[in-house]
Short mmCIF file of C-alpha atoms in Angstrom, two decimals:
data_model
loop_
_atom_site.label_atom_id
_atom_site.label_comp_id
_atom_site.label_asym_id
_atom_site.label_seq_id
_atom_site.Cartn_x
_atom_site.Cartn_y
_atom_site.Cartn_z
CA MET A 1 32.69 48.13 56.96
CA PHE A 2 29.44 47.42 58.80
CA LYS A 3 29.54 44.46 61.21
CA VAL A 4 26.55 42.13 61.29
CA PHE A 5 26.32 39.51 63.99
CA GLY A 6 24.17 36.43 63.56
CA VAL A 7 24.13 32.93 62.17
CA LYS A 8 25.42 32.22 58.67
CA ILE A 9 23.01 30.16 56.56
CA ASN A 10 25.16 27.33 55.22
CA GLY A 11 25.02 26.87 51.47
CA ALA A 12 23.40 30.24 50.73
CA VAL A 13 25.92 32.11 48.58
CA LYS A 14 26.02 34.31 45.49
CA ASN A 15 28.49 36.44 43.56
CA CYS A 16 29.26 39.95 44.81
CA ASN A 17 28.05 42.82 42.65
CA GLU A 18 30.42 45.23 44.43
CA CYS A 19 33.82 43.55 44.12
CA GLY A 20 33.09 40.76 41.64
CA GLY A 21 33.93 37.96 44.05
CA GLU A 22 32.51 34.57 43.07
CA ASP A 23 30.34 32.86 45.70
CA THR A 24 31.54 35.31 48.35
CA VAL A 25 28.21 36.78 49.51
CA GLU A 26 26.55 34.83 52.31
CA LEU A 27 23.19 35.16 54.07
CA ILE A 28 23.14 35.87 57.79
CA VAL A 29 20.08 35.61 60.04
CA ASN A 30 19.77 37.62 63.27
CA ILE A 31 17.06 39.24 65.38
CA GLN A 32 16.55 41.89 62.68
CA GLY A 33 16.02 39.37 59.87
CA LEU A 34 18.27 38.50 56.93
CA TRP A 35 21.44 40.28 55.87
CA SER A 36 23.90 39.60 53.08
CA ARG A 37 27.64 40.13 53.50
CA CYS A 38 30.56 39.65 51.16
CA ARG A 39 33.45 37.77 52.74
CA ARG A 40 35.85 39.44 50.31
CA CYS A 41 35.01 43.16 50.36
CA GLY A 42 32.74 43.31 53.41
CA PHE A 43 29.79 44.92 51.62
CA THR A 44 26.73 44.35 53.82
CA GLU A 45 23.08 44.82 52.98
CA TRP A 46 19.79 44.27 54.77
CA GLU A 47 17.66 41.81 52.75
CA TRP A 48 14.51 40.89 54.71
CA GLY A 49 12.92 41.64 58.09
CA TRP A 50 10.70 39.47 60.27
CA GLY A 51 7.59 41.51 59.42
CA ASP A 52 8.23 41.57 55.67
CA ASN A 53 6.37 39.59 53.03
CA ILE A 54 7.35 35.93 53.16
CA GLU A 55 7.03 35.73 49.37
CA TYR A 56 10.27 37.74 49.08
CA LEU A 57 12.07 34.76 50.60
CA LYS A 58 11.31 32.80 47.43
CA TYR A 59 13.26 35.40 45.48
CA LEU A 60 16.15 35.29 47.96
CA SER A 61 16.25 31.49 47.84
CA GLU A 62 16.68 31.67 44.06
CA VAL A 63 19.33 34.40 44.19
CA PHE A 64 21.33 32.65 46.92
CA ASN A 65 20.89 29.18 45.38
CA ILE A 66 19.28 27.59 48.43
CA SER A 67 15.98 25.76 48.58
CA PHE A 68 13.03 27.77 49.85
CA GLU A 69 12.23 24.98 52.32
CA LYS A 70 15.75 25.04 53.79
CA LEU A 71 15.66 28.83 54.09
CA ILE A 72 12.31 28.70 55.92
CA GLN A 73 13.52 25.88 58.17
CA THR A 74 16.67 27.83 59.10
CA LEU A 75 14.64 30.96 59.88
CA GLU A 76 12.22 28.98 62.04
CA GLU A 77 15.04 27.28 63.93
CA PHE A 78 16.68 30.64 64.62
CA HIS A 79 13.44 32.38 65.57
CA PHE A 80 12.35 29.73 68.06
CA GLN A 81 15.70 29.28 69.85
#
């Protein structure tokens, strides 16, 4: 299992395609960008980097059932700490 350290984005969850867990995959922001990690099976995947197209965040906000505005706000708060 790959360990990712960062800040969990509250409310951003989806079902896991690896183990089938419901609402077990969470988004994590760190200095590398956004990662997803399943709390049940530990599957971890890189989702978005700081230099990537911001339009992809709209897709991620839909998949993780979080508003685009809240996702952007969380990223900005993390980035400017």
